[in-house]
Amino acid sequence: MIWSYPSSYDVIVVGGGHAGCEAAYAAAKMGARTLLLTMNPSTIGQMSCNPSIGGIAKGHIVREIDALGGIMGKAIDHTGIQFRILNTKRGPAVQSPRAQADKEAYRQWMKRTLEATPLLEIKQGTCEQLEIHNNTITGVRTKEQILFQAPTVILTTGTFMQGMIHIGETTFPGGRGGEEASHGLSQNLRDHGILLGRLKTGTPVRIHHRSIDYSLAEEQKGDDAVYFSYDEKPSRLPQISCHIVYTTEETKQIIQENLHRSPLFSGKIQGVGPRYCPSIEDKIVRFPDKTTHQIFLEPEGRHTAEVYTSGLSSSLPYDVQYDLVRTIPALKNAEIIRPGYAIEYDYVTSGQIDYALQSRSIKGLFFAGQINGTTGYEEAAGQGIIAGINAVQLIRQHKPFVLSRDSSYIGVMIDDLITQGVDEPYRMFTSRAEHRLLLRHDNADLRLREYGYHFGLISEEQWLRLQKKKEALQNEPLRLQEIYKSIDGKSCSLLQLLARPELSYQKLLSSFQESMTDFGAEINEQIELSVKYAGYISRQQAEVERLQTIEKMVLPTDIEYHSIQGLRTEAKTKLTQLRPHNLGQASRIPGIAPADISVLMIVLKRLSTARYSSCR
């Protein structure tokens, strides 16, 4: 017998992973009564796979989440055990922060933070059925036969829907290693017309640190000066080095001899895996001429012996994993604590969500994270905060919050998910952003914090601090332009000196202490970047302004594409399915030709003329 919970909610978030944490926190902070419903409250914020946050482009997303008022950046700042900036030898557009986490400390910090958030309740339960009336969500039913009611529901189910784990010839249901899968929700979604597909991801072996010969590995130290959050800078936990090792010819041989036992190549796995994060057996097949592959040994925390072998993801049988790991010299005596495995799971196929991450067919139902076909904690969390904000926007009958491609990596990701679709797990890269010099990790607060303040996710104190920063960034270059120094017999302004590639803000501070102002490392760096890359930034901004012409050409939500003469059949079908908000979004849909955009521009001009005439 179903029991209706006595009180209702504004927002129900299903799933306590990285998307669910950000969605629930954002909704509650905005003043909505929020329920976070999870199969196991003890695993809220769990790092199911790698023990790290950030990386190329992913670090940008974490800083954007923090700029909007989310919590992932703060969580890793409090619990990280190694911090680095990647790509330091390359330009600022592709540099990105990354941190190793103490996985248990990260999970505990996230759980404590959510538990202390006003208006946010956490309850254990397995969602198996959506309550939908007249194509509108009204709540969820759990396996425990409890009905929770709310006008908005955000599904952040990760890899749990119909999750199936593969280790060689062995296959069994599971949401991740050691945990149950969710079985009822997939069929319920299908019953309501939601189309599902299958994707695959994987994880490597974890080995005992005492079984590693670190004298045969390359040490990789961190940088204590790196932080993700723009706010408080907590004291560091004890920092730990990572290490690098390499596979050998013997590793390759063992894998090749056992490919017939891999579910990836035997046909047992039907889901598509991530192209950019393949298993070790997939690497051996794809790159037959490569003799070695790099493996990172990453400690999983201060109070555990487990070491994550990044780059050695595998679903080969346990005995094969045992042998192949020991072909690596530093791991010749490796003790495997957990075997690697592949996991298949259900996701919502492309074309069924809009730019607010809301279902196109069921009002009030939102999707965020791996259920949308993405991979990675950061991509999930970025969707989570957007879904949380938009659920509250819907309740308040306010317009959806949509980030553009030129404003953020989160905007690039969501636009890609809508216009490009997903046929493999989506992972963010800096190369996906056309305007990446404008979307640096260091300026996410300048780009996005205003939105967070508007939604109540950023405090007055944080907002005033940003205004002071903006003032310094605007006024200091003008001041430096007026101060001249004699260098090598030539008179140059400090601004001209700062533009030189061999000079940094810090060097000028040391040389001309009486004329320079020390705003702190973060602002000093941004002033330097704005001066050194002024020409490039100006050109990208001009390009953005040019493209905004078609981005501002809004397509009516009720436009009948099949009735438009001149549009090709493929264009009519895709435009009807995806319903882009504007002409810019339409132009990025595969299969939409320039000729189709020209036809749409004519249609929009006619509609504009007709509206003007009717108002006269």
XYZ file of C-alpha atoms in Angstrom:
616
model
C 0.000 0.000 0.000
C 1.378 3.377 -0.988
C 1.803 5.954 1.789
C 1.725 9.647 0.913
C 4.338 11.625 2.806
C 2.512 14.229 4.975
C 4.209 17.317 3.548
C 5.068 18.252 -0.022
C 8.157 19.835 -1.566
C 8.948 22.389 -4.239
C 11.795 20.342 -5.750
C 12.678 16.662 -5.496
C 16.198 15.663 -6.536
C 16.643 11.946 -7.205
C 20.237 10.823 -6.677
C 23.010 12.013 -4.364
C 25.909 12.090 -6.827
C 27.690 15.214 -8.041
C 24.765 16.456 -10.159
C 22.290 15.779 -7.357
C 24.387 17.568 -4.730
C 24.614 20.772 -6.783
C 20.962 20.651 -7.859
C 19.666 20.167 -4.323
C 21.971 22.804 -2.823
C 21.081 25.423 -5.466
C 17.340 24.849 -5.179
C 17.378 25.062 -1.382
C 19.626 28.141 -1.343
C 17.154 29.839 -3.680
C 14.444 29.339 -1.068
C 12.703 26.238 -2.412
C 11.755 23.437 -0.047
C 13.897 20.637 -1.438
C 14.110 16.878 -0.970
C 17.256 14.967 -1.891
C 16.152 11.350 -2.335
C 19.010 8.849 -2.457
C 19.358 5.074 -2.232
C 22.059 5.491 0.419
C 22.659 8.776 2.275
C 26.093 7.491 3.313
C 27.307 7.718 -0.289
C 26.261 11.310 -0.999
C 29.073 12.959 -2.957
C 30.773 9.608 -3.523
C 33.655 9.559 -6.012
C 32.710 6.376 -7.821
C 35.732 6.347 -10.088
C 38.827 8.581 -10.071
C 39.782 10.402 -6.859
C 40.169 13.801 -8.508
C 38.350 17.003 -9.403
C 39.191 19.262 -12.334
C 41.529 18.758 -15.264
C 41.591 20.172 -18.786
C 38.301 22.114 -19.277
C 36.808 20.247 -16.303
C 38.609 22.627 -13.956
C 36.965 25.508 -15.826
C 33.543 23.993 -15.092
C 34.324 23.658 -11.384
C 35.312 27.329 -11.183
C 32.127 28.267 -13.076
C 30.062 26.266 -10.591
C 31.768 28.158 -7.773
C 31.170 31.484 -9.521
C 27.453 30.670 -9.722
C 27.344 29.783 -6.030
C 27.801 26.009 -6.127
C 29.879 23.887 -3.760
C 32.141 21.500 -5.708
C 35.075 23.945 -5.719
C 34.813 24.531 -1.986
C 34.562 20.793 -1.332
C 37.810 20.015 -3.129
C 39.623 23.024 -1.616
C 38.818 21.640 1.836
C 39.626 17.986 1.062
C 42.294 17.962 -1.657
C 45.623 16.197 -1.063
C 47.398 17.450 -4.202
C 46.749 20.511 -6.390
C 48.207 21.418 -9.779
C 47.682 23.719 -12.753
C 47.790 21.690 -15.968
C 49.254 22.936 -19.272
C 51.465 25.578 -17.637
C 53.740 25.571 -20.695
C 50.827 26.501 -22.941
C 48.614 29.579 -23.187
C 46.179 30.702 -20.451
C 43.114 29.564 -22.407
C 43.991 25.876 -21.965
C 45.486 25.981 -18.469
C 43.240 24.367 -15.904
C 43.333 23.427 -12.196
C 43.214 19.811 -11.055
C 43.287 18.244 -7.601
C 43.536 14.821 -6.037
C 40.934 14.335 -3.341
C 40.836 12.487 -0.095
C 37.745 10.608 -1.274
C 36.348 9.893 2.163
C 36.930 13.463 3.376
C 35.303 14.833 0.196
C 32.217 12.660 0.675
C 31.930 13.592 4.350
C 32.356 17.326 3.639
C 29.665 17.241 0.958
C 27.250 15.302 3.169
C 27.781 17.641 6.135
C 27.301 20.724 3.963
C 24.022 19.464 2.503
C 22.740 18.324 5.891
C 23.368 21.839 7.267
C 21.600 23.609 4.369
C 18.257 25.177 5.390
C 15.176 23.992 3.469
C 17.032 20.873 2.269
C 15.926 17.451 3.545
C 17.759 14.201 2.797
C 15.851 10.928 2.793
C 16.701 7.358 1.891
C 14.601 5.811 -0.841
C 14.785 4.219 -4.277
C 12.716 6.080 -6.855
C 10.917 3.582 -9.079
C 8.004 5.551 -10.493
C 7.209 9.109 -11.514
C 3.817 10.556 -10.720
C 2.685 12.280 -13.941
C -0.709 13.781 -14.700
C -1.597 15.570 -17.942
C 2.078 15.460 -18.991
C 3.078 17.274 -15.783
C 5.160 15.852 -12.953
C 3.545 15.762 -9.511
C 5.955 13.619 -7.515
C 7.723 10.255 -7.225
C 7.013 6.829 -5.758
C 9.734 4.756 -4.122
C 10.412 1.054 -3.895
C 9.552 1.434 -0.216
C 6.003 2.445 -1.305
C 6.225 6.095 -0.279
C 4.787 8.910 -2.391
C 6.665 12.212 -2.257
C 4.930 15.136 -3.953
C 6.457 18.134 -5.765
C 5.785 20.144 -8.955
C 9.375 19.631 -10.118
C 11.636 16.563 -10.103
C 15.303 16.415 -11.132
C 16.629 12.970 -12.077
C 20.377 12.585 -11.448
C 20.659 8.805 -11.485
C 24.271 8.440 -12.674
C 25.078 4.873 -13.720
C 22.385 3.263 -11.559
C 19.476 2.849 -14.019
C 19.607 -0.796 -15.121
C 23.306 -0.773 -14.225
C 25.187 -3.908 -15.277
C 28.779 -4.603 -14.188
C 31.172 -6.641 -16.331
C 34.395 -8.314 -15.144
C 35.508 -10.701 -17.865
C 32.943 -13.458 -18.313
C 31.206 -12.428 -15.094
C 28.210 -10.082 -15.325
C 25.920 -8.917 -12.544
C 23.571 -5.985 -11.800
C 25.044 -3.008 -9.970
C 24.987 0.780 -9.898
C 28.710 0.766 -9.127
C 31.017 -1.739 -7.436
C 29.354 -3.127 -4.306
C 26.049 -1.246 -4.725
C 22.645 -2.189 -6.120
C 21.312 -0.953 -9.447
C 17.964 0.796 -9.903
C 15.538 -1.306 -11.943
C 12.048 0.186 -11.903
C 12.664 3.736 -13.108
C 13.852 2.852 -16.617
C 10.651 1.063 -17.537
C 8.559 3.800 -15.955
C 10.317 6.422 -18.093
C 9.681 4.322 -21.199
C 6.031 3.999 -20.229
C 5.837 7.795 -20.342
C 7.423 8.009 -23.774
C 11.033 8.778 -22.740
C 13.481 7.056 -25.104
C 16.483 5.413 -23.435
C 19.797 4.142 -24.744
C 22.785 2.315 -23.266
C 26.226 3.734 -22.539
C 29.294 2.203 -20.969
C 32.052 3.459 -18.735
C 34.732 1.751 -16.676
C 37.177 1.949 -13.821
C 40.676 0.520 -13.140
C 42.115 -1.667 -10.405
C 42.921 -0.185 -7.009
C 46.134 -1.527 -5.495
C 47.683 -1.454 -2.016
C 50.302 1.276 -1.662
C 52.720 -1.029 0.187
C 52.944 -3.258 -2.894
C 54.268 -0.417 -5.090
C 57.993 0.074 -5.669
C 58.036 3.859 -5.819
C 61.760 3.872 -6.650
C 60.734 2.689 -10.145
C 58.110 5.426 -10.596
C 58.327 9.119 -11.484
C 57.223 11.387 -8.637
C 54.699 14.105 -9.452
C 54.452 16.855 -6.833
C 51.706 19.421 -6.449
C 51.372 23.181 -5.991
C 49.900 24.486 -2.739
C 48.964 27.862 -4.295
C 46.134 26.432 -6.432
C 42.510 26.904 -5.303
C 39.187 26.292 -7.036
C 36.915 28.588 -5.054
C 36.937 32.367 -5.406
C 36.010 32.691 -1.740
C 37.673 31.397 1.414
C 41.098 29.748 1.129
C 41.107 26.956 3.744
C 44.325 25.557 5.171
C 45.611 22.543 3.280
C 45.414 18.940 4.354
C 48.792 17.155 4.320
C 49.771 16.947 0.657
C 50.727 13.682 -1.063
C 52.647 13.075 -4.293
C 51.294 11.130 -7.250
C 53.525 8.938 -9.433
C 53.800 7.940 -13.093
C 54.596 4.485 -14.463
C 54.354 2.878 -17.920
C 53.014 -0.340 -19.371
C 55.407 -2.671 -21.173
C 55.487 -4.960 -24.198
C 54.600 -7.795 -21.847
C 51.481 -5.885 -20.761
C 50.464 -5.544 -24.396
C 51.064 -9.232 -25.065
C 48.950 -10.419 -22.127
C 46.068 -8.178 -23.200
C 46.244 -9.298 -26.846
C 46.223 -12.969 -25.795
C 43.089 -12.450 -23.702
C 40.989 -10.099 -25.844
C 38.539 -12.953 -26.479
C 37.773 -12.891 -22.730
C 37.048 -9.157 -22.684
C 33.301 -8.335 -22.660
C 34.174 -5.264 -24.684
C 35.339 -7.394 -27.630
C 33.319 -10.574 -27.083
C 30.057 -8.724 -27.759
C 28.680 -8.886 -24.208
C 28.846 -5.105 -23.820
C 26.370 -3.328 -26.094
C 26.722 0.212 -24.705
C 29.074 2.737 -26.305
C 32.083 3.722 -24.210
C 33.927 7.059 -23.936
C 36.260 7.590 -26.888
C 38.582 9.871 -24.928
C 38.923 7.670 -21.844
C 39.246 4.136 -23.260
C 40.077 0.981 -21.350
C 43.612 -0.370 -21.539
C 42.474 -3.210 -23.824
C 40.793 -0.670 -26.114
C 44.038 1.355 -26.242
C 46.019 -1.740 -27.225
C 43.602 -2.444 -30.095
C 43.338 1.178 -31.290
C 47.054 1.906 -31.157
C 48.762 -1.352 -32.153
C 52.112 0.341 -32.864
C 52.371 1.990 -29.455
C 54.645 0.059 -27.108
C 53.888 1.811 -23.794
C 51.013 3.668 -22.178
C 51.263 6.142 -19.296
C 49.654 5.203 -15.982
C 49.154 7.602 -13.053
C 49.276 6.219 -9.517
C 46.889 8.386 -7.507
C 46.404 7.919 -3.738
C 42.727 7.816 -2.769
C 43.180 9.477 0.609
C 45.187 9.974 3.775
C 43.593 7.128 5.725
C 43.390 4.411 3.079
C 45.992 2.211 1.420
C 44.150 2.229 -1.919
C 45.899 3.687 -4.950
C 43.955 4.417 -8.143
C 45.712 3.364 -11.376
C 44.499 6.071 -13.773
C 44.841 4.968 -17.386
C 44.498 1.256 -16.593
C 40.695 0.977 -16.804
C 39.752 -2.586 -17.717
C 36.923 -5.112 -17.793
C 39.193 -8.102 -18.423
C 38.832 -11.083 -16.050
C 40.333 -10.737 -12.591
C 43.130 -13.229 -13.303
C 44.155 -11.290 -16.429
C 44.108 -7.991 -14.531
C 46.299 -9.617 -11.875
C 48.868 -10.648 -14.484
C 48.883 -7.474 -16.585
C 49.314 -5.125 -13.608
C 52.412 -7.081 -12.552
C 54.078 -6.539 -15.935
C 54.671 -2.917 -14.910
C 58.061 -2.843 -13.106
C 56.916 -0.656 -10.197
C 53.873 -2.920 -9.747
C 55.547 -6.303 -10.055
C 54.323 -7.234 -6.548
C 50.975 -5.421 -6.814
C 48.206 -6.410 -4.402
C 44.833 -5.708 -6.010
C 42.267 -4.438 -3.516
C 39.486 -3.857 -6.081
C 39.408 -5.149 -9.659
C 38.592 -2.908 -12.576
C 35.216 -3.301 -14.243
C 32.991 -1.912 -16.981
C 29.459 -0.758 -16.280
C 26.544 -0.338 -18.697
C 23.618 1.893 -17.795
C 20.545 3.581 -19.267
C 20.507 7.214 -20.333
C 18.017 9.563 -21.969
C 18.791 9.786 -25.683
C 19.320 13.124 -27.427
C 16.548 15.499 -28.416
C 14.326 15.028 -25.354
C 15.489 17.913 -23.134
C 15.539 21.660 -23.691
C 18.156 24.256 -22.764
C 16.823 24.447 -19.191
C 17.481 20.654 -18.957
C 13.722 20.106 -18.695
C 11.938 17.298 -20.490
C 10.281 18.481 -23.712
C 7.306 16.180 -23.122
C 6.806 16.241 -19.327
C 6.551 19.616 -17.604
C 8.543 19.906 -14.387
C 10.777 16.891 -15.074
C 14.487 17.757 -15.331
C 17.519 15.597 -16.114
C 21.118 16.256 -15.061
C 24.394 14.353 -15.218
C 25.153 10.981 -16.752
C 21.473 10.390 -17.465
C 21.962 13.005 -20.234
C 24.890 11.099 -21.721
C 27.813 12.923 -20.149
C 30.760 11.468 -18.249
C 32.696 13.018 -15.385
C 31.929 14.525 -11.989
C 32.424 18.067 -13.234
C 30.124 17.802 -16.258
C 27.457 16.290 -13.996
C 27.803 18.992 -11.348
C 27.627 21.745 -13.984
C 24.297 20.379 -15.207
C 23.115 19.882 -11.652
C 23.370 23.526 -10.656
C 21.614 24.634 -13.872
C 18.799 22.118 -13.338
C 18.410 23.202 -9.710
C 18.153 26.860 -10.671
C 15.703 26.171 -13.489
C 13.447 23.994 -11.357
C 12.984 26.960 -9.018
C 12.593 29.327 -11.973
C 9.770 27.138 -13.269
C 8.004 27.106 -9.897
C 8.204 30.893 -9.742
C 7.052 31.200 -13.344
C 10.253 32.994 -14.306
C 12.049 32.490 -17.591
C 14.607 29.658 -17.786
C 18.253 30.348 -17.022
C 20.260 29.523 -20.162
C 24.016 30.101 -20.424
C 25.405 30.926 -23.875
C 28.445 29.371 -25.516
C 30.391 32.615 -25.233
C 29.681 32.935 -21.495
C 30.819 29.585 -20.103
C 31.956 26.018 -20.628
C 28.709 24.942 -18.957
C 26.902 26.808 -21.762
C 29.056 25.080 -24.383
C 28.319 21.671 -22.861
C 24.539 22.101 -22.692
C 24.425 23.597 -26.190
C 26.425 20.599 -27.465
C 24.093 18.154 -25.734
C 21.069 19.819 -27.354
C 22.347 20.633 -30.844
C 25.021 17.986 -31.427
C 23.439 15.107 -29.555
C 25.176 12.199 -27.833
C 26.255 8.908 -29.378
C 29.029 8.271 -26.823
C 29.663 9.573 -23.280
C 30.265 13.322 -23.601
C 33.426 14.766 -22.074
C 34.373 18.442 -21.984
C 37.549 19.701 -23.697
C 38.832 23.227 -24.206
C 38.756 22.544 -27.958
C 34.943 22.424 -27.829
C 34.795 26.159 -27.005
C 35.146 28.633 -29.883
C 35.981 31.527 -27.552
C 38.194 29.791 -25.028
C 40.478 32.771 -24.434
C 37.424 34.569 -23.055
C 36.456 31.521 -20.989
C 39.604 31.115 -18.905
C 39.419 29.397 -15.530
C 40.715 32.539 -13.795
C 37.832 34.819 -14.877
C 34.780 32.615 -14.238
C 33.683 34.915 -11.405
C 33.742 37.932 -13.729
C 31.621 36.036 -16.234
C 29.076 34.329 -14.003
C 28.984 35.601 -10.429
C 26.367 38.216 -11.329
C 23.937 35.397 -12.151
C 24.640 33.684 -8.839
C 23.983 36.943 -7.007
C 20.715 37.442 -8.909
C 19.488 33.968 -7.896
C 20.490 34.387 -4.258
C 23.334 31.870 -4.425
C 25.996 34.554 -3.904
C 25.979 36.673 -0.759
C 26.207 40.457 -0.541
C 29.736 40.126 0.858
C 30.843 37.971 -2.077
C 29.248 40.415 -4.496
C 30.987 43.459 -2.996
C 34.312 41.629 -3.118
C 33.783 41.020 -6.828
C 33.019 44.712 -7.416
C 36.330 45.669 -5.829
C 38.080 43.183 -8.067
C 36.381 44.568 -11.177
C 37.402 48.071 -10.157
C 41.054 47.047 -9.830
C 41.015 45.242 -13.199
C 39.487 48.271 -14.905
C 41.550 51.044 -13.320
C 45.001 49.565 -12.815
C 45.927 49.196 -16.523
C 44.916 52.841 -17.050
C 47.140 53.894 -14.162
C 50.094 51.823 -15.411
C 49.734 53.469 -18.802
C 50.546 56.853 -17.221
C 53.715 55.775 -15.344
C 56.944 55.739 -17.349
C 60.290 54.157 -16.519
C 63.637 54.290 -18.285
C 64.682 50.845 -19.508
C 67.883 50.390 -21.515
C 67.899 54.089 -22.300
C 64.293 54.042 -23.508
C 61.245 55.471 -21.769
C 58.428 52.927 -21.509
C 55.169 52.906 -19.591
C 54.643 50.156 -17.034
C 51.766 48.970 -19.204
C 54.132 48.534 -22.163
C 56.593 46.674 -19.955
C 53.868 44.368 -18.651
C 52.918 43.539 -22.252
C 56.389 42.089 -22.865
C 56.392 38.258 -22.777
C 59.551 38.056 -20.646
C 58.134 40.315 -17.897
C 55.462 39.364 -15.387
C 53.437 41.383 -12.912
C 55.487 39.844 -10.121
C 58.774 40.919 -11.732
C 57.522 44.478 -12.107
C 56.412 44.417 -8.472
C 59.959 43.472 -7.473
C 61.637 46.028 -9.749
C 59.274 48.996 -9.279
C 57.770 48.422 -5.869
C 57.053 52.115 -5.328
C 54.963 52.366 -8.516
C 53.175 49.001 -8.575
C 50.214 47.837 -6.496
C 50.044 44.307 -5.119
C 46.383 43.183 -5.319
C 47.202 39.572 -4.519
C 48.205 36.743 -6.864
C 44.729 36.206 -8.371
C 44.065 39.810 -9.437
C 47.710 40.434 -10.357
C 47.535 37.508 -12.781
C 44.296 38.707 -14.352
C 45.686 42.204 -14.901
C 48.743 40.668 -16.554
C 46.671 38.398 -18.826
C 44.359 41.243 -19.867
C 47.382 43.305 -20.916
C 49.434 40.570 -22.591
C 46.518 39.136 -24.573
C 44.610 42.377 -25.197
C 44.729 42.020 -28.980
C 43.552 38.402 -29.010
C 40.831 39.097 -26.462
C 39.599 42.082 -28.461
C 39.356 39.971 -31.631
C 37.445 37.195 -29.850
C 35.045 39.721 -28.337
C 34.443 41.193 -31.788
C 33.740 37.689 -33.112
C 31.291 37.079 -30.261
C 29.469 40.328 -31.055
C 29.255 39.354 -34.722
C 27.820 35.930 -33.897
C 25.371 37.397 -31.411
C 23.473 38.852 -34.355
C 21.988 35.454 -35.168
C 21.973 34.338 -31.508
C 19.518 37.181 -30.838
C 17.174 36.085 -33.619
C 14.652 34.163 -31.515
C 12.697 31.313 -33.088
C 9.041 31.199 -31.908
C 8.255 28.136 -29.803
C 5.139 27.402 -31.880
C 6.722 27.717 -35.319
C 5.582 24.964 -37.716
C 8.780 23.928 -39.502
C 7.066 21.337 -41.701
C 4.956 24.085 -43.265
C 7.961 26.271 -44.245
C 8.662 26.097 -47.966
C 12.331 25.924 -48.899
C 13.458 23.997 -45.818
C 14.913 20.586 -46.614
C 13.144 17.544 -45.145
C 16.074 16.737 -42.832
C 16.069 20.323 -41.525
C 12.304 20.230 -40.887
C 12.629 16.985 -38.918
C 15.572 18.076 -36.784
C 14.247 21.560 -36.069
C 10.889 20.122 -35.016
C 12.581 17.597 -32.744
C 15.153 19.892 -31.090
C 13.224 23.200 -31.080
C 16.255 25.565 -30.923
C 15.661 28.857 -29.122
C 17.415 31.003 -31.696
C 19.029 30.984 -35.110
C 22.515 30.497 -33.676
C 21.499 27.282 -31.972
C 19.757 26.118 -35.138
C 22.926 26.717 -37.173
C 24.909 24.310 -34.942
C 22.566 21.362 -35.403
C 24.200 18.693 -37.623
C 22.341 18.467 -40.895
C 21.175 22.102 -40.881
C 22.699 23.717 -43.956
C 23.452 27.430 -44.521
C 20.582 27.465 -47.024
C 18.190 26.373 -44.255
C 19.386 29.233 -42.047
C 18.794 31.674 -44.902
C 15.233 30.403 -45.250
C 14.653 30.800 -41.506
C 16.025 34.362 -41.584
C 13.475 35.254 -44.278
C 10.690 33.665 -42.232
C 11.707 35.607 -39.120
C 11.782 38.879 -41.047
C 8.280 38.188 -42.396
C 7.002 37.388 -38.891
C 8.596 40.570 -37.547
C 7.016 42.656 -40.330
C 3.636 41.042 -39.730
C 3.773 41.767 -35.983
C 4.770 45.384 -36.667
C 1.895 45.834 -39.120
C -0.643 44.388 -36.695
C 0.445 46.864 -33.997
C -0.041 49.962 -36.178
